[in-house]
CSV table of C-alpha atoms (C1' of nucleotides) in Angstrom, one decimal:
chain,number,residue,atom,x,y,z
A,129,MET,CA,-18.9,23.2,-9.2
A,130,VAL,CA,-17.7,21.7,-12.5
A,131,LEU,CA,-14.9,23.6,-14.2
A,132,ASP,CA,-13.4,22.3,-17.4
A,133,MET,CA,-9.8,23.4,-17.2
A,134,SER,CA,-7.6,22.6,-20.2
A,135,VAL,CA,-9.8,20.1,-22.0
A,136,ARG,CA,-7.5,20.1,-25.0
A,137,VAL,CA,-8.1,17.4,-27.5
A,138,LEU,CA,-6.0,14.3,-27.0
A,139,SER,CA,-4.4,12.5,-29.9
A,140,LYS,CA,-5.2,8.8,-30.4
A,141,GLY,CA,-1.9,7.8,-28.8
A,142,GLU,CA,-2.5,10.1,-25.8
A,143,GLN,CA,-6.0,8.6,-25.4
A,144,THR,CA,-4.6,5.1,-25.2
A,145,ARG,CA,-1.9,6.2,-22.8
A,146,GLU,CA,-4.5,7.8,-20.5
A,147,ARG,CA,-6.7,4.7,-20.7
A,148,ILE,CA,-3.8,2.5,-19.7
A,149,LEU,CA,-3.1,4.7,-16.8
A,150,ASP,CA,-6.7,4.7,-15.7
A,151,ILE,CA,-6.8,0.9,-15.7
A,152,THR,CA,-3.5,0.7,-14.0
A,153,GLN,CA,-4.5,3.1,-11.2
A,154,ASP,CA,-7.6,1.2,-10.5
A,155,ALA,CA,-5.7,-2.1,-10.4
A,156,VAL,CA,-2.7,-0.8,-8.4
A,157,LEU,CA,-5.0,0.6,-5.7
A,158,HIS,CA,-6.7,-2.8,-5.2
A,159,LYS,CA,-3.8,-5.3,-5.8
A,160,GLY,CA,-0.6,-3.4,-5.3
A,161,PHE,CA,1.9,-2.7,-8.0
A,162,ALA,CA,3.5,-6.1,-8.2
A,163,GLY,CA,0.1,-7.7,-8.1
A,164,THR,CA,-1.0,-5.8,-11.2
A,165,SER,CA,-0.2,-7.8,-14.3
A,166,LEU,CA,0.6,-6.2,-17.6
A,167,ASP,CA,-1.5,-8.9,-19.4
A,168,GLU,CA,-4.5,-7.8,-17.4
A,169,ILE,CA,-4.0,-4.1,-18.2
A,170,ILE,CA,-3.4,-4.9,-21.9
A,171,CYS,CA,-6.5,-7.1,-22.0
A,172,GLU,CA,-8.7,-4.5,-20.4
A,173,ALA,CA,-7.3,-1.7,-22.6
A,174,GLY,CA,-8.0,-3.8,-25.7
A,175,ILE,CA,-4.4,-3.6,-27.0
A,176,THR,CA,-1.5,-6.0,-27.4
A,177,LYS,CA,1.7,-6.3,-25.5
A,178,SER,CA,3.6,-4.5,-28.3
A,179,GLY,CA,1.1,-1.7,-28.1
A,180,PHE,CA,1.8,-1.3,-24.4
A,181,PHE,CA,5.6,-1.2,-24.8
A,182,TYR,CA,5.2,1.4,-27.4
A,183,HIS,CA,3.9,3.8,-24.7
A,184,PHE,CA,6.0,2.6,-21.7
A,185,LYS,CA,9.5,1.2,-21.8
A,186,ASP,CA,8.9,-1.1,-18.8
A,187,LYS,CA,6.7,-1.6,-15.7
A,188,ASN,CA,8.7,0.9,-13.6
A,189,ASP,CA,8.2,3.5,-16.3
A,190,LEU,CA,4.4,2.8,-16.1
A,191,GLY,CA,4.6,3.2,-12.3
A,192,LYS,CA,6.4,6.5,-12.6
A,193,ALA,CA,4.0,7.9,-15.2
A,194,LEU,CA,1.1,6.9,-13.0
A,195,LEU,CA,2.6,8.6,-10.0
A,196,LEU,CA,3.4,11.8,-11.9
A,197,ARG,CA,-0.1,12.0,-13.3
A,198,TYR,CA,-1.6,11.5,-9.9
A,199,LEU,CA,0.6,14.2,-8.3
A,200,GLU,CA,-0.4,16.6,-11.0
A,201,GLN,CA,-4.1,15.9,-10.7
A,202,GLU,CA,-3.8,16.2,-6.9
A,203,ALA,CA,-1.9,19.5,-7.2
A,204,GLN,CA,-4.5,20.9,-9.7
A,205,LEU,CA,-7.4,20.0,-7.4
A,206,PHE,CA,-5.8,21.7,-4.3
A,207,ASP,CA,-4.7,24.7,-6.4
A,208,ASP,CA,-8.3,25.1,-7.4
A,209,LEU,CA,-9.8,24.7,-3.9
A,210,LEU,CA,-7.3,27.1,-2.3
A,211,ARG,CA,-7.8,29.7,-5.0
A,212,ARG,CA,-11.6,29.5,-4.6
A,213,ALA,CA,-11.3,29.8,-0.8
A,214,ASP,CA,-9.0,32.8,-1.2
A,215,GLU,CA,-11.7,34.4,-3.4
A,216,LEU,CA,-14.3,34.0,-0.7
A,217,SER,CA,-12.2,35.5,2.1
A,218,ASP,CA,-9.2,37.7,2.5
A,219,ASP,CA,-8.6,36.5,6.1
A,220,PRO,CA,-6.0,33.7,6.2
A,221,LEU,CA,-7.9,31.7,8.8
A,222,HIS,CA,-11.3,32.0,7.3
A,223,SER,CA,-9.9,31.2,3.9
A,224,PHE,CA,-8.2,28.1,5.2
A,225,LEU,CA,-11.4,27.0,7.0
A,226,ILE,CA,-13.3,27.5,3.8
A,227,PHE,CA,-10.7,25.5,1.9
A,228,LEU,CA,-11.1,22.6,4.4
A,229,LYS,CA,-14.8,22.7,4.0
A,230,LEU,CA,-14.5,22.6,0.2
A,231,PHE,CA,-12.0,19.8,0.5
A,232,ALA,CA,-14.4,17.8,2.6
A,233,ASP,CA,-17.3,18.5,0.2
A,234,VAL,CA,-15.3,17.3,-2.8
A,235,MET,CA,-14.4,14.1,-1.0
A,236,ALA,CA,-18.0,13.6,0.1
A,237,ASP,CA,-19.3,14.1,-3.5
A,238,MET,CA,-17.2,11.3,-4.9
A,239,PRO,CA,-19.8,8.6,-5.7
A,240,ASN,CA,-17.7,5.6,-4.6
A,241,GLY,CA,-15.5,7.6,-2.2
A,242,HIS,CA,-11.8,8.4,-2.8
A,243,PRO,CA,-10.3,5.6,-4.8
A,244,GLY,CA,-7.1,5.6,-2.8
A,245,CYS,CA,-3.9,7.6,-2.6
A,246,ILE,CA,-1.2,6.4,-5.0
A,247,VAL,CA,1.5,8.0,-2.8
A,248,ALA,CA,0.4,6.0,0.2
A,249,SER,CA,0.3,2.9,-1.9
A,250,TYR,CA,3.8,3.5,-3.2
A,251,VAL,CA,5.2,4.2,0.3
A,252,TYR,CA,4.1,0.7,1.3
A,253,GLN,CA,5.9,-0.8,-1.8
A,254,ASP,CA,8.9,1.5,-2.0
A,255,HIS,CA,11.3,-1.3,-2.8
A,256,MET,CA,9.4,-2.0,-6.0
A,257,PHE,CA,10.4,1.3,-7.5
A,258,SER,CA,13.6,3.0,-8.6
A,259,GLN,CA,15.1,5.8,-6.4
A,260,ASP,CA,13.7,8.6,-8.5
A,261,VAL,CA,10.1,7.4,-8.0
A,262,ARG,CA,10.7,7.1,-4.3
A,263,ASP,CA,12.1,10.6,-4.2
A,264,LEU,CA,9.0,11.9,-5.9
A,265,THR,CA,6.7,10.7,-3.1
A,266,ALA,CA,8.9,12.3,-0.5
A,267,PHE,CA,9.1,15.5,-2.4
A,268,ASP,CA,5.4,15.6,-2.7
A,269,MET,CA,5.0,15.3,1.1
A,270,LEU,CA,7.4,18.2,1.6
A,271,ARG,CA,5.4,20.2,-0.9
A,272,TRP,CA,2.2,19.8,1.1
A,273,ARG,CA,4.1,20.6,4.3
A,274,LYS,CA,5.4,23.8,2.8
A,275,ARG,CA,2.1,24.8,1.2
A,276,PHE,CA,-0.1,24.3,4.3
A,277,GLY,CA,2.7,25.4,6.6
A,278,GLU,CA,2.9,28.8,5.0
A,279,ARG,CA,-0.8,29.3,5.4
A,280,LEU,CA,-0.7,28.3,9.0
A,281,GLN,CA,2.2,30.8,9.6
A,282,LEU,CA,0.1,33.6,8.2
A,283,ILE,CA,-2.9,32.6,10.3
A,284,ALA,CA,-0.7,32.4,13.5
A,285,GLN,CA,0.5,36.0,12.8
A,286,ARG,CA,-3.0,37.3,13.0
A,287,TYR,CA,-4.5,34.8,15.5
A,288,PRO,CA,-2.0,33.9,18.2
A,289,PRO,CA,-2.4,30.1,18.9
A,290,ARG,CA,-4.2,29.3,22.1
A,291,ILE,CA,-2.0,26.4,22.7
A,292,ASP,CA,1.6,25.7,21.9
A,293,VAL,CA,1.7,23.8,18.6
A,294,ASP,CA,4.3,23.0,16.0
A,295,LEU,CA,2.8,24.6,12.8
A,296,GLU,CA,4.9,22.3,10.6
A,297,ALA,CA,3.5,19.2,12.4
A,298,MET,CA,0.0,20.8,12.0
A,299,ALA,CA,0.6,21.1,8.3
A,300,ASP,CA,1.7,17.5,8.2
A,301,MET,CA,-1.4,16.5,10.1
A,302,LEU,CA,-3.7,17.3,7.2
A,303,THR,CA,-1.9,14.9,4.9
A,304,ALA,CA,-1.8,12.4,7.7
A,305,ILE,CA,-5.5,12.8,8.3
A,306,ALA,CA,-6.3,12.5,4.5
A,307,ASP,CA,-4.2,9.4,4.1
A,308,GLY,CA,-5.5,7.9,7.3
A,309,GLY,CA,-9.1,8.9,6.4
A,310,ILE,CA,-8.8,7.2,3.0
A,311,ILE,CA,-7.6,4.0,4.7
A,312,LEU,CA,-10.5,4.2,7.2
A,313,SER,CA,-13.0,4.7,4.3
A,314,LYS,CA,-11.5,1.9,2.2
A,315,SER,CA,-11.4,-0.7,4.9
A,316,LEU,CA,-14.9,0.0,6.2
A,317,HIS,CA,-16.4,0.7,2.8
A,318,ASP,CA,-17.8,3.9,4.1
A,319,PRO,CA,-17.0,7.0,1.9
A,320,SER,CA,-18.3,9.3,4.5
A,321,LEU,CA,-15.5,8.7,7.0
A,322,LEU,CA,-12.9,10.6,5.0
A,323,PRO,CA,-14.8,13.9,4.9
A,324,LYS,CA,-15.7,13.5,8.5
A,325,GLN,CA,-12.0,13.3,9.4
A,326,ILE,CA,-11.2,16.4,7.3
A,327,LEU,CA,-13.9,18.3,9.2
A,328,LEU,CA,-12.5,17.1,12.5
A,329,TYR,CA,-9.1,18.5,11.4
A,330,ARG,CA,-10.9,21.7,10.5
A,331,ALA,CA,-12.5,21.9,14.0
A,332,PHE,CA,-9.0,21.4,15.5
A,333,VAL,CA,-7.6,24.3,13.4
A,334,GLN,CA,-10.5,26.5,14.5
A,335,ARG,CA,-10.0,25.5,18.1
A,336,VAL,CA,-6.2,26.2,18.0
A,337,PHE,CA,-6.6,29.7,16.7
A,338,VAL,CA,-9.9,30.9,18.1
A,339,SER,CA,-10.9,31.0,21.8
A,340,ASP,CA,-14.2,29.6,23.2
G,254,MET,CA,9.6,0.1,30.4
G,255,VAL,CA,10.5,-3.5,29.3
G,256,LEU,CA,7.9,-6.1,30.4
G,257,ASP,CA,8.5,-9.6,29.3
G,258,MET,CA,5.0,-11.0,28.9
G,259,SER,CA,4.5,-14.6,28.0
G,260,VAL,CA,8.1,-15.5,27.1
G,261,ARG,CA,7.2,-19.2,26.9
G,262,VAL,CA,9.6,-21.4,25.1
G,263,LEU,CA,8.9,-22.0,21.5
G,264,SER,CA,9.4,-25.4,19.9
G,265,LYS,CA,11.7,-25.6,16.9
G,266,GLY,CA,8.7,-25.6,14.5
G,267,GLU,CA,7.3,-22.6,16.2
G,268,GLN,CA,10.6,-20.8,16.0
G,269,THR,CA,10.8,-21.4,12.2
G,270,ARG,CA,7.3,-20.3,11.8
G,271,GLU,CA,8.0,-17.1,13.7
G,272,ARG,CA,11.1,-16.5,11.7
G,273,ILE,CA,9.2,-16.9,8.4
G,274,LEU,CA,6.6,-14.4,9.6
G,275,ASP,CA,9.3,-11.9,10.7
G,276,ILE,CA,11.0,-12.1,7.3
G,277,THR,CA,7.6,-11.9,5.5
G,278,GLN,CA,6.5,-8.9,7.5
G,279,ASP,CA,9.6,-7.0,6.7
G,280,ALA,CA,9.4,-7.8,3.0
G,281,VAL,CA,5.6,-7.1,2.7
G,282,LEU,CA,6.0,-3.7,4.3
G,283,HIS,CA,8.6,-2.7,1.6
G,284,LYS,CA,7.4,-4.6,-1.5
G,285,GLY,CA,3.8,-5.4,-1.0
G,286,PHE,CA,2.3,-8.9,-0.7
G,287,ALA,CA,2.5,-9.8,-4.4
G,288,GLY,CA,6.0,-8.3,-4.6
G,289,THR,CA,7.2,-10.6,-1.9
G,290,SER,CA,8.4,-13.9,-3.4
G,291,LEU,CA,8.4,-17.2,-1.5
G,292,ASP,CA,11.8,-18.0,-2.8
G,293,GLU,CA,13.2,-14.9,-1.1
G,294,ILE,CA,11.5,-15.8,2.2
G,295,ILE,CA,12.7,-19.4,2.0
G,296,CYS,CA,16.3,-18.3,1.2
G,297,GLU,CA,16.5,-15.8,4.0
G,298,ALA,CA,14.9,-18.3,6.5
G,299,GLY,CA,17.4,-20.9,5.4
G,300,ILE,CA,14.8,-23.5,4.6
G,301,THR,CA,13.5,-25.2,1.5
G,302,LYS,CA,10.2,-24.8,-0.3
G,303,SER,CA,9.0,-28.0,1.3
G,304,GLY,CA,9.8,-26.7,4.7
G,305,PHE,CA,7.8,-23.6,4.0
G,306,PHE,CA,4.7,-25.5,2.9
G,307,TYR,CA,4.9,-27.6,6.0
G,308,HIS,CA,4.0,-24.5,8.0
G,309,PHE,CA,1.7,-22.7,5.5
G,310,LYS,CA,-0.6,-24.3,3.0
G,311,ASP,CA,-0.2,-21.5,0.5
G,312,LYS,CA,0.7,-17.8,0.2
G,313,ASN,CA,-2.8,-16.6,1.3
G,314,ASP,CA,-2.4,-18.7,4.4
G,315,LEU,CA,0.9,-17.0,5.1
G,316,GLY,CA,-0.7,-13.6,4.6
G,317,LYS,CA,-3.5,-14.4,7.0
G,318,ALA,CA,-1.2,-15.7,9.6
G,319,LEU,CA,0.9,-12.5,9.3
G,320,LEU,CA,-2.1,-10.4,9.8
G,321,LEU,CA,-3.4,-12.3,12.7
G,322,ARG,CA,-0.1,-12.1,14.5
G,323,TYR,CA,0.1,-8.4,13.8
G,324,LEU,CA,-3.4,-7.8,15.1
G,325,GLU,CA,-2.6,-9.7,18.3
G,326,GLN,CA,0.7,-7.9,18.9
G,327,GLU,CA,-1.0,-4.6,18.3
G,328,ALA,CA,-3.8,-5.5,20.7
G,329,GLN,CA,-1.4,-6.6,23.4
G,330,LEU,CA,0.6,-3.3,23.1
G,331,PHE,CA,-2.6,-1.2,23.4
G,332,ASP,CA,-4.0,-3.3,26.2
G,333,ASP,CA,-0.8,-2.7,28.1
G,334,LEU,CA,-0.6,1.0,27.5
G,335,LEU,CA,-4.3,1.5,28.4
G,336,ARG,CA,-3.9,-0.5,31.6
G,337,ARG,CA,-0.8,1.4,32.6
G,338,ALA,CA,-2.6,4.7,32.0
G,339,ASP,CA,-5.6,3.5,34.1
G,340,GLU,CA,-3.2,2.7,36.9
G,341,LEU,CA,-1.9,6.2,36.9
G,342,SER,CA,-5.2,8.0,37.0
G,343,ASP,CA,-8.9,7.2,37.8
G,344,ASP,CA,-10.1,10.1,35.7
G,345,PRO,CA,-11.1,9.0,32.2
G,346,LEU,CA,-9.7,12.1,30.5
G,347,HIS,CA,-6.4,12.1,32.4
G,348,SER,CA,-6.0,8.4,31.8
G,349,PHE,CA,-6.7,8.8,28.1
G,350,LEU,CA,-4.2,11.7,27.9
G,351,ILE,CA,-1.6,9.6,29.7
G,352,PHE,CA,-2.2,6.7,27.4
G,353,LEU,CA,-1.7,9.0,24.4
G,354,LYS,CA,1.6,10.2,25.8
G,355,LEU,CA,2.7,6.6,26.5
G,356,PHE,CA,1.7,5.7,22.9
G,357,ALA,CA,3.8,8.6,21.5
G,358,ASP,CA,6.7,7.6,23.7
G,359,VAL,CA,6.7,4.0,22.6
G,360,MET,CA,6.6,5.1,18.9
G,361,ALA,CA,9.4,7.5,19.6
G,362,ASP,CA,11.5,4.8,21.2
G,363,MET,CA,11.5,2.6,18.2
G,364,PRO,CA,15.0,2.8,16.9
G,365,ASN,CA,14.1,2.8,13.2
G,366,GLY,CA,10.6,4.1,13.6
G,367,HIS,CA,7.4,2.1,13.2
G,368,PRO,CA,8.1,-0.5,10.5
G,369,GLY,CA,4.6,0.0,9.0
G,370,CYS,CA,1.1,-1.1,9.5
G,371,ILE,CA,0.1,-4.5,8.1
G,372,VAL,CA,-3.5,-3.5,8.1
G,373,ALA,CA,-2.9,-0.3,6.0
G,374,SER,CA,-0.7,-2.3,3.6
G,375,TYR,CA,-3.5,-4.9,3.2
G,376,VAL,CA,-6.2,-2.3,2.7
G,377,TYR,CA,-4.2,-1.1,-0.4
G,378,GLN,CA,-4.0,-4.7,-1.7
G,379,ASP,CA,-7.4,-6.0,-0.7
G,380,HIS,CA,-8.0,-8.0,-3.9
G,381,MET,CA,-4.9,-10.1,-3.2
G,382,PHE,CA,-6.6,-11.7,-0.2
G,383,SER,CA,-9.6,-13.9,0.5
G,384,GLN,CA,-12.7,-12.5,2.0
G,385,ASP,CA,-12.0,-13.7,5.5
G,386,VAL,CA,-8.7,-11.8,5.5
G,387,ARG,CA,-10.4,-8.6,4.3
G,388,ASP,CA,-13.0,-9.0,7.0
G,389,LEU,CA,-10.3,-9.2,9.6
G,390,THR,CA,-8.9,-5.7,8.7
G,391,ALA,CA,-12.4,-4.2,8.8
G,392,PHE,CA,-13.2,-5.9,12.1
G,393,ASP,CA,-10.0,-4.5,13.6
G,394,MET,CA,-10.9,-1.0,12.6
G,395,LEU,CA,-14.3,-1.4,14.3
G,396,ARG,CA,-12.6,-2.7,17.4
G,397,TRP,CA,-10.5,0.4,17.8
G,398,ARG,CA,-13.5,2.6,17.1
G,399,LYS,CA,-15.4,0.8,19.9
G,400,ARG,CA,-12.4,0.7,22.3
G,401,PHE,CA,-11.5,4.4,22.0
G,402,GLY,CA,-15.1,5.5,21.5
G,403,GLU,CA,-16.2,4.0,24.9
G,404,ARG,CA,-13.4,6.0,26.6
G,405,LEU,CA,-14.4,9.2,24.8
G,406,GLN,CA,-18.0,8.6,25.9
G,407,LEU,CA,-16.9,8.3,29.5
G,408,ILE,CA,-14.8,11.5,29.2
G,409,ALA,CA,-17.7,13.4,27.6
G,410,GLN,CA,-19.9,12.5,30.6
G,411,ARG,CA,-17.6,14.2,33.0
G,412,TYR,CA,-16.2,16.9,30.7
G,413,PRO,CA,-18.9,18.3,28.4
G,414,PRO,CA,-17.3,18.9,25.0
G,415,ARG,CA,-16.6,22.6,24.3
G,416,ILE,CA,-17.4,22.0,20.7
G,417,ASP,CA,-19.9,19.7,18.9
G,418,VAL,CA,-17.9,16.7,17.8
G,419,ASP,CA,-18.9,13.2,16.8
G,420,LEU,CA,-17.2,11.0,19.4
G,421,GLU,CA,-17.1,8.0,17.0
G,422,ALA,CA,-15.3,10.1,14.4
G,423,MET,CA,-12.9,11.2,17.1
G,424,ALA,CA,-12.2,7.6,18.0
G,425,ASP,CA,-11.6,6.9,14.3
G,426,MET,CA,-9.3,9.9,14.2
G,427,LEU,CA,-6.7,8.2,16.3
G,428,THR,CA,-6.4,5.2,13.9
G,429,ALA,CA,-6.3,7.7,11.0
G,430,ILE,CA,-3.6,9.8,12.6
G,431,ALA,CA,-1.6,6.7,13.4
G,432,ASP,CA,-1.9,5.3,9.9
G,433,GLY,CA,-1.3,8.7,8.3
G,434,GLY,CA,1.6,9.4,10.7
G,435,ILE,CA,3.3,6.1,9.8
G,436,ILE,CA,3.0,7.0,6.1
G,437,LEU,CA,4.5,10.4,6.8
G,438,SER,CA,7.4,8.9,8.8
G,439,LYS,CA,8.0,6.2,6.2
G,440,SER,CA,8.0,8.5,3.2
G,441,LEU,CA,10.2,11.2,4.7
G,442,HIS,CA,12.4,8.7,6.7
G,443,ASP,CA,11.8,10.6,9.9
G,444,PRO,CA,10.6,8.4,12.8
G,445,SER,CA,9.8,11.5,14.9
G,446,LEU,CA,6.9,12.5,12.7
G,447,LEU,CA,4.5,9.7,14.0
G,448,PRO,CA,4.9,10.5,17.7
G,449,LYS,CA,4.4,14.2,16.9
G,450,GLN,CA,1.1,13.5,15.2
G,451,ILE,CA,0.0,11.4,18.1
G,452,LEU,CA,0.8,14.3,20.4
G,453,LEU,CA,-1.2,16.7,18.2
G,454,TYR,CA,-4.2,14.4,18.5
G,455,ARG,CA,-3.6,14.5,22.2
G,456,ALA,CA,-3.7,18.3,22.1
G,457,PHE,CA,-6.9,18.1,20.2
G,458,VAL,CA,-8.5,15.8,22.7
G,459,GLN,CA,-7.5,18.1,25.5
G,460,ARG,CA,-8.7,21.2,23.7
G,461,VAL,CA,-12.1,19.5,23.0
G,462,PHE,CA,-12.8,18.6,26.6
G,463,VAL,CA,-11.0,21.4,28.5
G,464,SER,CA,-11.6,25.1,28.2
G,465,ASP,CA,-8.8,27.7,27.8
S,162,DT,C1',13.4,-46.8,20.9
S,163,DG,C1',9.7,-45.7,18.2
S,164,DA,C1',6.5,-42.2,16.4
S,165,DG,C1',5.6,-38.0,14.9
S,166,DA,C1',7.5,-33.4,13.9
S,167,DA,C1',10.2,-30.8,10.9
S,168,DC,C1',12.0,-30.7,7.4
S,169,DA,C1',15.1,-31.8,2.3
S,170,DG,C1',15.0,-33.0,-2.7
S,171,DC,C1',13.1,-33.2,-7.0
S,172,DA,C1',10.1,-32.9,-10.9
S,173,DC,C1',6.7,-30.5,-13.0
S,174,DC,C1',3.0,-26.9,-14.4
S,175,DG,C1',1.2,-22.4,-15.8
S,176,DC,C1',1.5,-17.5,-15.5
S,177,DG,C1',3.7,-13.1,-15.9
S,178,DA,C1',7.6,-9.7,-17.1
S,179,DG,C1',10.4,-8.6,-20.6
S,180,DT,C1',12.9,-8.9,-25.3
S,181,DA,C1',13.2,-8.8,-30.2
S,182,DC,C1',11.9,-7.9,-34.5
S,183,DA,C1',9.0,-7.9,-38.6
S,184,DG,C1',4.9,-6.1,-40.5
S,185,DT,C1',0.8,-2.8,-41.1
S,186,DA,C1',-2.9,0.8,-41.0
S,187,DC,C1',-3.6,5.5,-40.4
S,188,DT,C1',-2.3,10.3,-40.4
S,189,DT,C1',0.0,14.4,-41.7
S,190,DA,C1',3.4,17.4,-44.0
S,191,DT,C1',5.5,18.6,-48.3
R,103,DA,C1',0.9,11.8,-54.6
R,104,DT,C1',4.2,10.3,-51.8
R,105,DA,C1',7.2,10.0,-48.0
R,106,DA,C1',7.7,10.0,-43.1
R,107,DG,C1',6.2,9.4,-39.0
R,108,DT,C1',2.5,7.5,-35.4
R,109,DA,C1',0.4,3.9,-33.4
R,110,DC,C1',0.1,0.0,-33.2
R,111,DT,C1',-0.4,-5.9,-34.4
R,112,DG,C1',1.7,-10.7,-34.5
R,113,DT,C1',4.8,-14.1,-33.3
R,114,DA,C1',8.2,-16.3,-30.9
R,115,DC,C1',11.1,-16.8,-27.2
R,116,DT,C1',13.4,-16.5,-22.2
R,117,DC,C1',13.3,-16.7,-17.4
R,118,DG,C1',11.6,-16.3,-12.7
R,119,DC,C1',7.9,-17.1,-9.6
R,120,DG,C1',3.7,-19.4,-7.3
R,121,DG,C1',2.0,-23.6,-6.5
R,122,DT,C1',1.5,-29.0,-6.5
R,123,DG,C1',2.8,-33.6,-5.4
R,124,DC,C1',5.4,-37.2,-3.8
R,125,DT,C1',9.4,-39.6,-1.6
R,126,DG,C1',12.5,-39.6,1.4
R,127,DT,C1',15.4,-38.2,5.8
R,128,DT,C1',16.7,-36.3,10.2
R,129,DC,C1',15.7,-34.6,14.6
R,130,DT,C1',13.2,-34.6,19.0
R,131,DC,C1',10.9,-36.0,22.8
R,132,DA,C1',8.0,-39.0,25.5
DNA sequence: TGAGAACAGCACCGCGAGTACAGTACTTAT
DNA sequence: ATAAGTACTGTACTCGCGGTGCTGTTCTCA
């Protein structure tokens, strides 16, 4: 289950930068971006204000770096899960169903549940960021739509849908379910809710492409 | 479609209070709670700081009032939609499907799309609020679970589910889809995405309880 | 017409973001 | 061995914002 991909040694500066981003992510997901003070980050990271501004030119720069790192980690996780699913089955439908099971498993295995989606958090604070940061969140959404949409297209070719559904909307549905499931889990403090929602989406996919 | 329920006359103070809440809601949904300054609210409302503190004892009090008003409006809307659906059919499944269609229609008819969910926004800033406010968001989630869950129970009694699903999770799925759909719509600036997600959920419900 | 409702005005505090700039310890290439 | 970065520390300041407290003042309605 554990695969150590690219564990290259980080320089001292990179370590500090990562530590700052870790602390920031945790704070932003609980207090919002504006509610997260630099003093607090600095204090927890054990550095000074000057040290912080050595790594990031201002708060917006920090926010952008945090988002970019999150998007990259997210993409790596899904690349991995989709690749593993593809290795387990050549059939597009079976592979996608395996992927969804793996996705649910990974979410269920998180000790304190999913910490929260940076993209969702940013969407609810879009006016706090520069345009390029806002564009990144939209671009990310479109990436998932394309990625899952292509898989659903392949599935639909081999398994004619039993009901008339918009495959693009069905691709969007997974990101919606994930974001909504995270909100559910967070608000009720029940990490099991997110994986349950993913499995419900999986049941829907199965039910759309396979008859009784 | 338009039904003017309880259009009682508001006193001058109540009007100001409502205006403050309107401005706050708009700001909070775009900048987060901490990112919304009182000065900005005051300026836009055309009052002074003293005027503001006459209506709310502090910022947390404003946040709580905003949430309470949102929860009440939300509840009124769903009460209305569910009642109208019940009037159109005695069958629990058909009524629920009609309700979902009405829900999608109302969301599609919003000129600029759904402005955003205060509950979702607050969940991503929980540490900015006192415990009683956090409890309100969780309590609201449980209310929807119970409300939709009871309907699904009734449906399941008459229409044995074609697949094994957890009805509680299926009730949660609607709130997840709504919250996720709002995030989708907001990030891609496409109001049509939310109603599409609701209709996909509707298709899922239909597919769970009705055979091919 | 008087009493409360609904504010305005002002003065003040502490915190947080951001700027500027000088200095320093540690590391690495030549 | 030394010079050139790298990765910071320390100090000192500005300005906007949340919040408090108190004294008025105007409006509204019974």
